[in-house]
Coordinates of N, CA and C and ligand atoms in Angstrom, one line a residue:
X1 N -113.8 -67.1 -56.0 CA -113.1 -68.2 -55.2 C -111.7 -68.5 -55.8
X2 N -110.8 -68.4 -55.0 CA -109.4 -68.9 -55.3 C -109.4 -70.7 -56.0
X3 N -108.4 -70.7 -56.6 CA -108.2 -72.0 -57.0 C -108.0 -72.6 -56.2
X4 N -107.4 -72.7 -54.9 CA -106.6 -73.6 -53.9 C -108.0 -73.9 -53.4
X5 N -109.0 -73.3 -53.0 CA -110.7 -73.8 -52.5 C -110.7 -74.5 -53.5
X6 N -110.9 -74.2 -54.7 CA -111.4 -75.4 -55.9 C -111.0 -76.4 -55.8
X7 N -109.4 -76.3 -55.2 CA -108.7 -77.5 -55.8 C -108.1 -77.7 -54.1
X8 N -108.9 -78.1 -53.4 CA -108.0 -78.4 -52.2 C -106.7 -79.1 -52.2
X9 N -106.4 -79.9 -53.1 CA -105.5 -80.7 -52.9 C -104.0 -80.4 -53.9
X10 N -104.3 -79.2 -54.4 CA -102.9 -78.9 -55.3 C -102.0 -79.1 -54.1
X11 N -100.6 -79.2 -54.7 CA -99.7 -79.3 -53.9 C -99.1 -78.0 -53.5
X12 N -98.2 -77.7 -52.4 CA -97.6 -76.7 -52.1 C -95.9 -76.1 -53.4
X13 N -96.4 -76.1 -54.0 CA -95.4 -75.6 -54.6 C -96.1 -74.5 -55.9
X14 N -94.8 -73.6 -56.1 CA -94.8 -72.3 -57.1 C -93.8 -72.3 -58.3
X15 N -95.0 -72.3 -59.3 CA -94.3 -72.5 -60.5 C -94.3 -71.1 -61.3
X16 N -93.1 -70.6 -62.1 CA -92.8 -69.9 -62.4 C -92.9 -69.6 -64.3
X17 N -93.3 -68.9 -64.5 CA -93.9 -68.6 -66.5 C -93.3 -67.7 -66.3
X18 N -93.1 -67.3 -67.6 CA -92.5 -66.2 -68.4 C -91.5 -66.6 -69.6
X19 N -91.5 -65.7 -70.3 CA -90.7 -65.4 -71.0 C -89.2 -65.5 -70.6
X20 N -88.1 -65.6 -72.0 CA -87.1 -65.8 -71.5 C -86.7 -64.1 -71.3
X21 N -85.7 -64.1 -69.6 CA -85.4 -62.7 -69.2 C -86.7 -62.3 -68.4
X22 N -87.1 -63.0 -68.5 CA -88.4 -62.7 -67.2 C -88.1 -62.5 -65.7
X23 N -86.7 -62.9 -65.3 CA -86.4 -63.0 -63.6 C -87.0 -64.6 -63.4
X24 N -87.6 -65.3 -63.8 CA -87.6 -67.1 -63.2 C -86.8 -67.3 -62.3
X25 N -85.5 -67.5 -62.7 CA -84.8 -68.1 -62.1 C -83.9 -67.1 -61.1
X26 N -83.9 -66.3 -61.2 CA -83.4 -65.3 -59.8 C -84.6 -65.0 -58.9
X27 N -86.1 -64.9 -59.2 CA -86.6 -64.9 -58.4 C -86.9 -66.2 -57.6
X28 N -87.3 -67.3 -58.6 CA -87.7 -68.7 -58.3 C -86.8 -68.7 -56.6
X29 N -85.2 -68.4 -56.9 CA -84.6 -68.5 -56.1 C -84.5 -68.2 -54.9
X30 N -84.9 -66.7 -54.8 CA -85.5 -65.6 -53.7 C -86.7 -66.4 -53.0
X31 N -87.8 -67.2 -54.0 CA -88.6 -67.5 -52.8 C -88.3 -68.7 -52.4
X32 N -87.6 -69.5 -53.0 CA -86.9 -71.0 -52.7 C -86.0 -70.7 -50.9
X33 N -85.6 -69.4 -50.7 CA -85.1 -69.1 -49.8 C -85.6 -68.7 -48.9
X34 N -86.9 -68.3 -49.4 CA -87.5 -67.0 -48.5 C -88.8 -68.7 -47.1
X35 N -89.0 -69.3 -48.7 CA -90.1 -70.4 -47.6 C -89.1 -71.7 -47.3
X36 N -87.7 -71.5 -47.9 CA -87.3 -72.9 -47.5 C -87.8 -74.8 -48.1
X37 N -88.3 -74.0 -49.4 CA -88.5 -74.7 -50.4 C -87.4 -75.0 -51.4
X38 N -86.9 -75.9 -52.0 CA -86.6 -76.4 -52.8 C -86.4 -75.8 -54.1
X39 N -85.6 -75.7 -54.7 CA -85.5 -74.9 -56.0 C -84.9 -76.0 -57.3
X40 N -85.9 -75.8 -58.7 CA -85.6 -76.7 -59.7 C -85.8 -75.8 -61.0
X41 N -85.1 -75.6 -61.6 CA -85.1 -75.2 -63.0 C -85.3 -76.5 -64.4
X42 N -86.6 -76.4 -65.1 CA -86.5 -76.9 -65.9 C -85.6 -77.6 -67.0
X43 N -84.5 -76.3 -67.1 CA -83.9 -76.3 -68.4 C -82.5 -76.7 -67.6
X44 N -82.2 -76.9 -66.6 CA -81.1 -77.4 -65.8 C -81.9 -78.9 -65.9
X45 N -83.1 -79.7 -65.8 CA -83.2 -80.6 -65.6 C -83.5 -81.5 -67.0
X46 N -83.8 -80.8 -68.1 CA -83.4 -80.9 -69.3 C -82.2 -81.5 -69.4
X47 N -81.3 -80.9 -69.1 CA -79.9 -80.7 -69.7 C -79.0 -81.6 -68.7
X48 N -79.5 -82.1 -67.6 CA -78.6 -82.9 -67.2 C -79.2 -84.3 -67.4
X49 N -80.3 -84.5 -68.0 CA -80.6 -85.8 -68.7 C -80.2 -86.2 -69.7
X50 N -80.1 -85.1 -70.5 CA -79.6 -85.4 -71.8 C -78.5 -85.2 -72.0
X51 N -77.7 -84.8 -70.5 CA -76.2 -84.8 -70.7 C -75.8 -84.0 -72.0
X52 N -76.7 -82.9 -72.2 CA -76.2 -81.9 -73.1 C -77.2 -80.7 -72.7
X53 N -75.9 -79.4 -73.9 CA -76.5 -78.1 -73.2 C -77.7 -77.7 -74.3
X54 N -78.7 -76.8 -73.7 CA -79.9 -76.5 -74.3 C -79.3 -76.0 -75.8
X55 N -78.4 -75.5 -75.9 CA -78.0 -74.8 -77.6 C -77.8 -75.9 -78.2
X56 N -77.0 -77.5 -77.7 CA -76.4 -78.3 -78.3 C -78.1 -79.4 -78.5
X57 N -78.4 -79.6 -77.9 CA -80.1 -80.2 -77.9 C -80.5 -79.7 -79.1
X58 N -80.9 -78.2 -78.8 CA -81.7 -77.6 -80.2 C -80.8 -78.1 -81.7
X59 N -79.3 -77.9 -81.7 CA -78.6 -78.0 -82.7 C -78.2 -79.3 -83.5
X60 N -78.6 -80.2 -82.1 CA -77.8 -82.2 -83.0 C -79.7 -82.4 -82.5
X61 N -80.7 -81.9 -82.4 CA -82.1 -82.7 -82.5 C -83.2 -82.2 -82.4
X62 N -83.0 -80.5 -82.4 CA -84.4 -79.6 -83.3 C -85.2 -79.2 -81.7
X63 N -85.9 -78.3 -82.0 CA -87.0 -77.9 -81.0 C -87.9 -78.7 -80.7
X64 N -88.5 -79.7 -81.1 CA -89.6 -80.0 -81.3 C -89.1 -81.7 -80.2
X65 N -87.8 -81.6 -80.1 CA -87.1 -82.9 -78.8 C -87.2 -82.2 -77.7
X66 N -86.3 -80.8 -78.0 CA -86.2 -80.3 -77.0 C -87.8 -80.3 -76.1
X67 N -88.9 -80.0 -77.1 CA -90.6 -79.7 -75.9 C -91.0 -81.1 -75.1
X68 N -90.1 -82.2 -76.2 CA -90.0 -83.4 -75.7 C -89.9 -83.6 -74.3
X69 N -88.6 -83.6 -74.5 CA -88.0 -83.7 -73.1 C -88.4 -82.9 -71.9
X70 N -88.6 -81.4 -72.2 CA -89.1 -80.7 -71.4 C -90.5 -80.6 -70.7
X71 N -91.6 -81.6 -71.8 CA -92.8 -82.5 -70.9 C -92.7 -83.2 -70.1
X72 N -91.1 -84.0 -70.5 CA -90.8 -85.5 -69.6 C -90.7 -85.3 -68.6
X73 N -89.8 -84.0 -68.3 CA -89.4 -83.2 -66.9 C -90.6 -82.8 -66.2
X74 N -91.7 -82.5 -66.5 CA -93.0 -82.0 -66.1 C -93.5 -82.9 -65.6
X75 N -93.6 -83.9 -66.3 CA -94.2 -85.3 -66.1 C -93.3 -85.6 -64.8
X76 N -92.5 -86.0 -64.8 CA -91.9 -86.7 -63.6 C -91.7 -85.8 -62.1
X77 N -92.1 -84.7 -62.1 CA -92.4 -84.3 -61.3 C -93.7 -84.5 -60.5
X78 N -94.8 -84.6 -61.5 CA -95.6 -85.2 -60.3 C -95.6 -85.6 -59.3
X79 N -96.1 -85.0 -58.3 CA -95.9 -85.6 -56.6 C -95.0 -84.9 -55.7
X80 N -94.2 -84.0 -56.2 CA -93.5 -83.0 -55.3 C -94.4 -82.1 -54.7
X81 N -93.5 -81.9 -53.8 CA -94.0 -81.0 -52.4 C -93.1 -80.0 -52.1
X82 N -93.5 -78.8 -51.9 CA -92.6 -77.9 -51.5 C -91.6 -77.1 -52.1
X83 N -92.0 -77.4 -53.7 CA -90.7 -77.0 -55.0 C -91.2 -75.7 -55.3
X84 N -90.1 -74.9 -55.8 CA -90.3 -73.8 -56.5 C -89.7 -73.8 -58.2
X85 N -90.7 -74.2 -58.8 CA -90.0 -74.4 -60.2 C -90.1 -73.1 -61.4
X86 N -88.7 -72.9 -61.8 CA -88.8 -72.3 -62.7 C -88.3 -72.9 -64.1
X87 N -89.2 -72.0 -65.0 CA -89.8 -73.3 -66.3 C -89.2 -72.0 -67.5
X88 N -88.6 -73.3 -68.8 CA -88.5 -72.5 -69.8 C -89.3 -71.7 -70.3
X89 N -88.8 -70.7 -71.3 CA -89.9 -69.6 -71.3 C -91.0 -70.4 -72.7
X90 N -90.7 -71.2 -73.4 CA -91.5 -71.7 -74.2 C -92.4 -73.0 -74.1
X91 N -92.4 -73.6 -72.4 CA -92.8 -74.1 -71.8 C -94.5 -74.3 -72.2
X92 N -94.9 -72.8 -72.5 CA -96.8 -73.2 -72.7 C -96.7 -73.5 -74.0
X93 N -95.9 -73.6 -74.8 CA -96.5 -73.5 -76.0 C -96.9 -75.1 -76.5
X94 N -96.6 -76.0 -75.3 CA -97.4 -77.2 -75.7 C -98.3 -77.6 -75.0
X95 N -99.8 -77.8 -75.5 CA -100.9 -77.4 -74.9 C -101.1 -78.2 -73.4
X96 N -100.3 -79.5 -73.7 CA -100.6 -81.0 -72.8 C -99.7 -80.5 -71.4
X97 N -99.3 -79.5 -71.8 CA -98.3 -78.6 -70.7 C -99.0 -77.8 -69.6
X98 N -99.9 -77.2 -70.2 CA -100.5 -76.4 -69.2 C -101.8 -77.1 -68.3
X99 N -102.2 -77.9 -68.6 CA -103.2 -78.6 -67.3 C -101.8 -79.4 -66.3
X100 N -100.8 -79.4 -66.8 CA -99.8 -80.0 -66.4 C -99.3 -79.1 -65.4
X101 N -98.7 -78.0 -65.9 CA -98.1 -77.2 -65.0 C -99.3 -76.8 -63.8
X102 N -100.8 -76.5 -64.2 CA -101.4 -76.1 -63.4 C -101.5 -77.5 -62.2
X103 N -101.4 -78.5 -62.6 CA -101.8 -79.5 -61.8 C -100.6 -79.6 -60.7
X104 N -99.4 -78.8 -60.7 CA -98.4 -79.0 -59.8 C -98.2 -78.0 -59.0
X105 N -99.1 -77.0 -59.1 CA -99.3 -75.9 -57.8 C -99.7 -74.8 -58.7
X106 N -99.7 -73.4 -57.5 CA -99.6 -72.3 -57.8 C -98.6 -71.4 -59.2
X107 N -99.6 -71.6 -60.4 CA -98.8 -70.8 -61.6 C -98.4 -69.4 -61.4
X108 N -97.2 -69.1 -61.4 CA -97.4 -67.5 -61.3 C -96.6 -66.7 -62.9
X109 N -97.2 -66.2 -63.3 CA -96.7 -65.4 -64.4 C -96.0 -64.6 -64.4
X110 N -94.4 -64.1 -65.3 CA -93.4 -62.7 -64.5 C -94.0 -62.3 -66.0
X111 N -94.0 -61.1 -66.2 CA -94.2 -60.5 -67.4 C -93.4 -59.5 -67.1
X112 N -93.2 -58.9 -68.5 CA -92.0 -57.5 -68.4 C -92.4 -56.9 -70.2
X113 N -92.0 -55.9 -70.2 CA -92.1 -55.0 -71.1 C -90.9 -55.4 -72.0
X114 N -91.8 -55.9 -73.8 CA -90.6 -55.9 -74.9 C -89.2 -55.6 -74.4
X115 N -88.8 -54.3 -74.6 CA -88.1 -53.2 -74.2 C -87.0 -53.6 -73.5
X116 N -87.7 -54.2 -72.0 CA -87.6 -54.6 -70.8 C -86.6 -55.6 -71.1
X117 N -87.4 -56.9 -71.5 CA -86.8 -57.9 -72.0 C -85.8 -58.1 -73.0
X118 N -86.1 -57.5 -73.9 CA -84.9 -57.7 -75.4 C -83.3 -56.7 -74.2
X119 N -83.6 -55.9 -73.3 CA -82.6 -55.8 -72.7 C -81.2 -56.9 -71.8
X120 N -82.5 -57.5 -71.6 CA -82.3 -58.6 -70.6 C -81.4 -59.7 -70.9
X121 N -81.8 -60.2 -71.9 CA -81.8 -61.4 -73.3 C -80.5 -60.8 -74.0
X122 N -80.5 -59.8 -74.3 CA -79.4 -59.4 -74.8 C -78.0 -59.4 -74.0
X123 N -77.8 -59.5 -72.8 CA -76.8 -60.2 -72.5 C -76.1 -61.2 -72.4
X124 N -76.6 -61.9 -72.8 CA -76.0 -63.5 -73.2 C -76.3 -64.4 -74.5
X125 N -75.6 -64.5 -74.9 CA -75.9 -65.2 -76.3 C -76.7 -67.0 -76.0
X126 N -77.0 -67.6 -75.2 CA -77.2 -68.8 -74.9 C -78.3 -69.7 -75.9
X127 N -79.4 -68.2 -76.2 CA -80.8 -69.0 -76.0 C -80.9 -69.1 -77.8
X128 N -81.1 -70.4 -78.1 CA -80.9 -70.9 -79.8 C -82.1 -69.8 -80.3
X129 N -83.0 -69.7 -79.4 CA -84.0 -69.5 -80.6 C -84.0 -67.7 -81.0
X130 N -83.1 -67.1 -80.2 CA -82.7 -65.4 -80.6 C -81.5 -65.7 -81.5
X131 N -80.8 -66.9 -82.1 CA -79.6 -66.6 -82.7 C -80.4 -66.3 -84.3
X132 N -80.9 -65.0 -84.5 CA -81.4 -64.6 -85.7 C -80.8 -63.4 -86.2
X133 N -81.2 -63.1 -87.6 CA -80.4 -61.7 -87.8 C -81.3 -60.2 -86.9
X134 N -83.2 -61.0 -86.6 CA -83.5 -59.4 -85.9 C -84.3 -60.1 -84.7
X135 N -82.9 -60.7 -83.5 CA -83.7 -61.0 -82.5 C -84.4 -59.9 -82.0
X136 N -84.6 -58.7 -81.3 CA -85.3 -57.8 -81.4 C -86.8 -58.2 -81.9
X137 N -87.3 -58.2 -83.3 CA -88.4 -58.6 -84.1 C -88.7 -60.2 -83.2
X138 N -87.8 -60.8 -83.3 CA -87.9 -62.6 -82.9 C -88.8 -62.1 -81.6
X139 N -88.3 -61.6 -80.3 CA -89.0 -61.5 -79.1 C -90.3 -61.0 -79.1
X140 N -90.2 -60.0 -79.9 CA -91.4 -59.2 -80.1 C -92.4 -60.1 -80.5
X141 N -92.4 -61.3 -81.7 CA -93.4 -62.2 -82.2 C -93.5 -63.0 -81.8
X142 N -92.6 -64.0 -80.6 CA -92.5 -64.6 -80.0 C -93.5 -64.4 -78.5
X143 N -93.3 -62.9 -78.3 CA -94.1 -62.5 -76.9 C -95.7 -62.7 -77.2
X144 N -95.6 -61.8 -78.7 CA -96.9 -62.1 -78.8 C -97.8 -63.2 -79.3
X145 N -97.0 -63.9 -79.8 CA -97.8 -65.5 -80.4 C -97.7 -66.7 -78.8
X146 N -97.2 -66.0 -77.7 CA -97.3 -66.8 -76.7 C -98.0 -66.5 -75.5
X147 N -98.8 -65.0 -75.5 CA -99.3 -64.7 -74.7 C -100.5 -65.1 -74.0
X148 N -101.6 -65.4 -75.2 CA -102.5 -66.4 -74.5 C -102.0 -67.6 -74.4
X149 N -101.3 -68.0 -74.7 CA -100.6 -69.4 -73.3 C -100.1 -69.4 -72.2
X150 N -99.6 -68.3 -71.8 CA -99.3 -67.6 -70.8 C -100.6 -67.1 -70.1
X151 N -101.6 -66.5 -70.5 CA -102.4 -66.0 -69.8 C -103.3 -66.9 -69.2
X152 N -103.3 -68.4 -70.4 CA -104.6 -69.7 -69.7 C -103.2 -70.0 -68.7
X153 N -102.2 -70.6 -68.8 CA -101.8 -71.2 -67.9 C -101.2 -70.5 -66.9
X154 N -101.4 -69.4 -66.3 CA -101.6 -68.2 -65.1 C -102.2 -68.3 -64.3
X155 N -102.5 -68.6 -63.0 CA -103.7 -68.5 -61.6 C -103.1 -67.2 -60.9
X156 N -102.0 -66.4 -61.2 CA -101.2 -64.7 -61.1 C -100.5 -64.3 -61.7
X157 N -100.6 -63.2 -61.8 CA -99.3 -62.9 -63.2 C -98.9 -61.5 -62.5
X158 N -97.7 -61.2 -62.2 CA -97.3 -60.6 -61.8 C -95.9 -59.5 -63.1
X159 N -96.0 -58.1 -63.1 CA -95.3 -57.5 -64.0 C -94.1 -56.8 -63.7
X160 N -93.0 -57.4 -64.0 CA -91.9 -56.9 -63.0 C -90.8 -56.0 -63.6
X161 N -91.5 -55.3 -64.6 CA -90.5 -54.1 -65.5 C -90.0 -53.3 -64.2
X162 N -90.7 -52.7 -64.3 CA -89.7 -51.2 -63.1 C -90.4 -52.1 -61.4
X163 N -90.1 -53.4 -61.1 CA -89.8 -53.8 -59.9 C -88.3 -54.5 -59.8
X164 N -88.2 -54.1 -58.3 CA -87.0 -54.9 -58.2 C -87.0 -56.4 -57.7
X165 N -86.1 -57.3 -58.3 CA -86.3 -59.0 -58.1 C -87.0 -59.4 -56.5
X166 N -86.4 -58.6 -55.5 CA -86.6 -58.8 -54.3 C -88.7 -58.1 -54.4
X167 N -89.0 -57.2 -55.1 CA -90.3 -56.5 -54.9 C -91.3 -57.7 -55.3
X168 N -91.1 -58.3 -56.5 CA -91.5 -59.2 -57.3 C -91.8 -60.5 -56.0
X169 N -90.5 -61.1 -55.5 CA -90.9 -61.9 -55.2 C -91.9 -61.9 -53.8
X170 N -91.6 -60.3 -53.2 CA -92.9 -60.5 -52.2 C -94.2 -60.5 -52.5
X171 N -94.1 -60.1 -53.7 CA -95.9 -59.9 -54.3 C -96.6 -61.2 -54.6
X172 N -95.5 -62.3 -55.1 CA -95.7 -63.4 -55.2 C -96.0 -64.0 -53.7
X173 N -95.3 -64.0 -52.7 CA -95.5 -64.9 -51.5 C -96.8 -64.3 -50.3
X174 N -97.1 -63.1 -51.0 CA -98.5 -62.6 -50.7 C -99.7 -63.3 -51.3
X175 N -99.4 -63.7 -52.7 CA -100.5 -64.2 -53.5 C -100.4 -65.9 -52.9
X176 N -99.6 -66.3 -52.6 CA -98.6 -67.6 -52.4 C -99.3 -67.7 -50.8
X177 N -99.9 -67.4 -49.9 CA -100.3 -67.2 -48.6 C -101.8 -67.4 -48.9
X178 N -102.2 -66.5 -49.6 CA -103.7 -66.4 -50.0 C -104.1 -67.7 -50.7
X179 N -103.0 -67.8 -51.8 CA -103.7 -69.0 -53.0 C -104.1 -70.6 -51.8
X180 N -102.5 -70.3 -51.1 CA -102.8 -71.9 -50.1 C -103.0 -72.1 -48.8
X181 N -104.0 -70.8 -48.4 CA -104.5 -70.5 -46.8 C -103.1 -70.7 -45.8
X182 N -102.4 -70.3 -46.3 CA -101.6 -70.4 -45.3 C -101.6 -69.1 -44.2
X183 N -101.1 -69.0 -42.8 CA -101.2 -68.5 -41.9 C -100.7 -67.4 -42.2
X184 N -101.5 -66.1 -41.9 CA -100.9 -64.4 -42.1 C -99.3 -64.3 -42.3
X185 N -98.9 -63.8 -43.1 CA -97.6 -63.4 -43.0 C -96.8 -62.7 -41.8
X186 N -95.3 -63.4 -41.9 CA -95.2 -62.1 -39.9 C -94.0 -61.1 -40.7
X187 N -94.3 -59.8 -40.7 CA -92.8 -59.0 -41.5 C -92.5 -58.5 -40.4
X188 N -91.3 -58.3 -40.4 CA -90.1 -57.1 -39.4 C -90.7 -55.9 -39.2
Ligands
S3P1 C1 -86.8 -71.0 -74.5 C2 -86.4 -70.5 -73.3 C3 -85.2 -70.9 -72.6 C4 -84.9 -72.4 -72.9 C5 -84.8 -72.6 -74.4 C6 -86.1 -72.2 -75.1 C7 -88.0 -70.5 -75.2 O1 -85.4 -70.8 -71.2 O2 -85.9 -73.2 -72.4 O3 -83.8 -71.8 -74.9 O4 -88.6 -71.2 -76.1 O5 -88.5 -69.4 -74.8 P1 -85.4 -69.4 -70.4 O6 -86.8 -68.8 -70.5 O7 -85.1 -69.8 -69.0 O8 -84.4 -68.6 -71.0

């Protein structure tokens, strides 16, 4: 039995896990377009409360503000309709987080291959917690000390190494149809 029978009353929105370099937020966006839903990034809603940027949070008041704040955001969401949110990638790692995220729709998981990802990531220097001497090593222990948080807080997990952003997000609005009975898909 799907969760949306269990749970008749989740709300219509898709929330987004993964790892950082996962596609979140480029996909989040594709289906924010595709159903005419709403698009919200966590770490954009972080950062404009605290009127600072996610490196400068970590740097004047530690990670452990940052998970702070980043429940706060979870929390005040409650009650939306129609969002597509995509969530920091360290988002499971606080436990009060995941009956949380589950409780605000459809979880869907991006997963990608180490490899995959340390590619990804390595384009931009932004994210505090790769500023190490072997980010490489960092992702790699990082993927794996977070995977069963990722895996409880998942109702689909979808793997998007050799997909393309557009492939990803239709596999999601397939699962996204089924999870919330919604009416057959119509394609071209
Ligand atoms: C983090 C991922 C980042 C951001 C912060 C911490 C993490 O988000 O929340 O730098 O702990 O993995 P993205 O996954 O969007 O990069």
């Amino acid at each position: 039995m799907s969760d949306a029978a269990q749970n008749p009353d989740l709300p219509e929105n898709i929330i987004l896990i993964g790892f950082m370099g996962s596609g979140k937020s480029t996909v989040g966006r594709m289906l924010a377009r595709q159903l005419r839903f709403r698009f919200l990034d966590t770490d954009k809603l972080v950062e404009e409360r605290a009127r600072l940027a996610i490196p400068e949070i970590f740097a004047q008041h530690g990670e452990a503000d940052f998970r702070e704040r980043e429940t706060a955001v979870l929390e005040s969401l409650r009650g939306v309709r129609q969002h597509i949110l995509a969530t920091g990638g360290g988002i499971v790692t606080v436990p009060d987080n995941i009956p949380l995220l589950r409780s605000l729709g459809l979880v869907v998981l991006l997963k990608a291959d180490p490899d995959e990802i340390f590619r990804r990531v390595s384009r931009n220097a932004e994210r505090p917690l790769l500023q190490v001497e072997d980010p490489r090593r960092r992702v790699l222990d990082l993927m794996a000390t977070r995977q069963p948080f990722y895996d409880s807080a998942a109702h689909f997990t979808v793997d998007s190494t050799r997909l393309r952003h557009e492939d990803v997000t239709e596999k999601i609005l397939d699962e996204a149809h089924r999870f919330f009975h919604w009416p057959a898909r119509m394609r071209a």
